[in-house]
Amino acid sequence: MTTERDKAKLRWWQFTLKGPLLSMVAFSAILAWWQRPFIVKQSFYNGACNIETTVRRGWNGRLYHHGTTTRYFANGKKAVEIEIYGAEAGPDSNGVEGLPGTRYWHEDGRELTWRESWVYWSMEYLPREMSGEHIMTEPEWRAHLREKKAEYDKIDEEYEAAVAAINKAE
């Protein structure tokens, strides 16, 4: 004869679907949270260039592109935009120029081609530093060169004289 105590022990050992079902739901919720897309924000050149990249984590914990990567000017307007999926995102993968489907904008809001944007970024927008002085645009850079021309000419003359002395000694 089985007693109530034996029946309770048997019920405890009985296989039910509640446990595995609850563990699968919990695991799915954790996995969905782990692999959800989120935005990583980066700032370069003392805030002159801001980048927002949509990424998600892989099973191994690495970050992968999962949506739009957008570069902004310092004034907050969009500069470059591309949609990337699946490529690994890392510290060196913030540049989005040159990929098919990339769109470019001038700081004033008009859309540019790749070549126009490259000229604009390299000649007018990217910050420069010279002797610890921060120079932001091409006109400011040219004004700096005009202002320091005599000093730089003197340095060039001293350099040429030193090179001539070395060549003469050889």
Coordinates of C-alpha atoms in Angstrom, one line a residue:
M1 CA 0.0 0.0 0.0
T2 CA 1.2 3.5 -0.8
T3 CA 0.8 6.1 1.8
E4 CA 0.2 9.8 1.3
R5 CA 3.9 10.4 2.0
D6 CA 5.0 8.1 -0.8
K7 CA 2.6 9.7 -3.2
A8 CA 4.0 13.2 -2.4
K9 CA 7.5 11.9 -3.0
L10 CA 6.4 10.4 -6.4
R11 CA 4.7 13.7 -7.4
W12 CA 7.8 15.6 -6.6
W13 CA 9.8 13.3 -9.0
Q14 CA 7.2 13.4 -11.7
F15 CA 8.2 15.0 -15.0
T16 CA 6.4 18.2 -15.7
L17 CA 6.8 20.7 -18.5
K18 CA 6.6 23.7 -16.3
G19 CA 10.3 23.7 -15.3
P20 CA 11.8 23.4 -18.8
L21 CA 9.2 25.8 -20.3
L22 CA 10.0 28.5 -17.6
S23 CA 13.8 28.0 -18.1
M24 CA 13.4 28.3 -21.9
V25 CA 11.4 31.5 -21.5
A26 CA 13.9 32.9 -19.1
F27 CA 16.8 32.0 -21.4
S28 CA 15.0 33.5 -24.4
A29 CA 14.4 36.8 -22.5
I30 CA 18.1 37.0 -21.5
L31 CA 19.2 36.2 -25.0
A32 CA 16.9 38.8 -26.5
W33 CA 18.2 41.4 -24.0
W34 CA 21.8 40.5 -24.8
Q35 CA 21.4 40.7 -28.6
R36 CA 19.2 43.8 -28.7
P37 CA 20.4 46.7 -30.9
F38 CA 21.7 49.8 -29.1
I39 CA 23.5 53.0 -30.1
V40 CA 27.2 53.6 -29.4
K41 CA 28.2 57.3 -29.4
Q42 CA 31.7 58.5 -30.0
S43 CA 33.3 62.0 -30.3
F44 CA 36.5 62.9 -32.1
Y45 CA 38.5 66.0 -32.7
N46 CA 37.3 67.8 -29.6
G47 CA 33.7 67.4 -30.5
A48 CA 34.0 68.5 -34.1
C49 CA 33.0 65.0 -35.2
N50 CA 30.4 62.9 -33.5
I51 CA 29.5 59.3 -34.6
E52 CA 26.4 57.3 -33.6
T53 CA 26.6 53.6 -34.5
T54 CA 23.8 51.1 -34.1
V55 CA 25.3 47.8 -32.9
R56 CA 24.3 44.5 -31.3
R57 CA 26.3 41.9 -29.4
G58 CA 27.0 38.5 -30.9
W59 CA 27.0 35.2 -29.1
N60 CA 30.7 35.8 -28.3
G61 CA 30.2 39.3 -26.8
R62 CA 31.7 41.2 -29.7
L63 CA 29.9 44.1 -31.2
Y64 CA 28.5 43.9 -34.8
H65 CA 27.0 46.7 -36.9
H66 CA 23.2 46.4 -37.0
G67 CA 21.7 49.4 -38.7
T68 CA 22.6 53.0 -39.4
T69 CA 26.0 54.5 -38.7
T70 CA 25.8 58.3 -38.8
R71 CA 28.5 61.0 -38.5
Y72 CA 27.5 64.4 -37.3
F73 CA 29.1 67.8 -37.7
A74 CA 29.8 69.9 -34.5
N75 CA 26.6 71.9 -35.1
G76 CA 24.5 68.6 -34.9
K77 CA 23.7 68.3 -38.6
K78 CA 24.2 65.0 -40.4
A79 CA 27.4 64.6 -42.3
V80 CA 27.6 60.9 -43.4
E81 CA 25.2 58.1 -43.2
I82 CA 25.3 54.4 -44.1
E83 CA 23.4 51.2 -43.2
I84 CA 25.8 48.4 -42.2
Y85 CA 24.7 44.9 -41.0
G86 CA 26.9 42.1 -39.8
A87 CA 30.4 43.7 -40.0
E88 CA 32.3 43.6 -36.7
A89 CA 32.4 47.0 -35.0
G90 CA 35.6 48.0 -33.3
P91 CA 37.7 51.1 -32.4
D92 CA 39.0 51.3 -36.0
S93 CA 35.6 50.8 -37.7
N94 CA 34.1 54.2 -37.2
G95 CA 34.9 55.4 -40.7
V96 CA 32.0 54.8 -43.1
E97 CA 33.3 56.7 -46.1
G98 CA 33.6 54.9 -49.5
L99 CA 31.2 52.1 -48.9
P100 CA 28.3 51.6 -51.4
G101 CA 25.1 53.3 -50.3
T102 CA 26.9 55.9 -48.2
R103 CA 25.3 59.4 -48.4
Y104 CA 27.2 62.6 -47.6
W105 CA 26.2 66.2 -46.6
H106 CA 27.8 69.6 -46.4
E107 CA 27.6 71.4 -43.1
D108 CA 25.0 73.7 -44.6
G109 CA 22.7 70.8 -45.4
R110 CA 23.2 70.1 -49.1
E111 CA 24.0 66.6 -50.3
L112 CA 27.5 65.9 -51.7
T113 CA 29.2 63.2 -53.7
W114 CA 32.0 61.2 -52.2
R115 CA 34.7 63.3 -53.9
E116 CA 33.1 66.6 -52.8
S117 CA 32.7 65.4 -49.3
W118 CA 36.4 64.2 -49.1
V119 CA 37.6 67.6 -50.3
Y120 CA 35.3 69.4 -47.9
W121 CA 36.3 67.3 -44.9
S122 CA 40.0 67.4 -45.6
M123 CA 40.3 71.1 -46.7
E124 CA 37.7 72.9 -44.7
Y125 CA 36.3 71.0 -41.8
L126 CA 38.7 68.7 -40.0
P127 CA 40.5 70.5 -37.1
R128 CA 44.2 71.0 -37.3
E129 CA 46.8 71.6 -34.7
M130 CA 50.1 73.5 -35.2
S131 CA 52.5 74.1 -32.4
G132 CA 49.7 73.4 -30.0
E133 CA 47.4 76.0 -31.6
H134 CA 44.0 74.7 -32.6
I135 CA 43.1 75.7 -36.2
M136 CA 39.6 74.7 -37.4
T137 CA 39.1 75.6 -41.0
E138 CA 41.1 76.2 -44.2
P139 CA 40.7 80.0 -44.1
E140 CA 41.9 80.1 -40.5
W141 CA 44.8 77.8 -41.5
R142 CA 45.8 80.1 -44.3
A143 CA 45.6 83.2 -42.1
H144 CA 47.8 81.4 -39.6
L145 CA 50.4 80.6 -42.3
R146 CA 50.4 84.3 -43.4
E147 CA 50.8 85.5 -39.8
K148 CA 53.7 83.1 -39.2
K149 CA 55.3 83.3 -42.6
A150 CA 58.4 85.2 -41.5
E151 CA 59.0 82.8 -38.6
Y152 CA 58.6 79.8 -40.9
D153 CA 60.8 81.2 -43.6
K154 CA 63.6 81.7 -41.0
I155 CA 63.2 78.1 -39.9
D156 CA 63.3 76.9 -43.6
E157 CA 66.5 79.0 -44.1
E158 CA 68.2 77.5 -41.0
Y159 CA 67.2 74.0 -42.2
E160 CA 68.6 74.6 -45.7
A161 CA 71.8 75.9 -44.2
A162 CA 72.1 72.9 -41.9
V163 CA 71.5 70.5 -44.8
A164 CA 74.1 72.3 -47.0
A165 CA 76.6 72.1 -44.1
I166 CA 76.0 68.3 -43.8
N167 CA 76.3 67.8 -47.6
K168 CA 79.6 69.8 -47.6
A169 CA 81.0 67.8 -44.7
E170 CA 80.4 64.6 -46.6

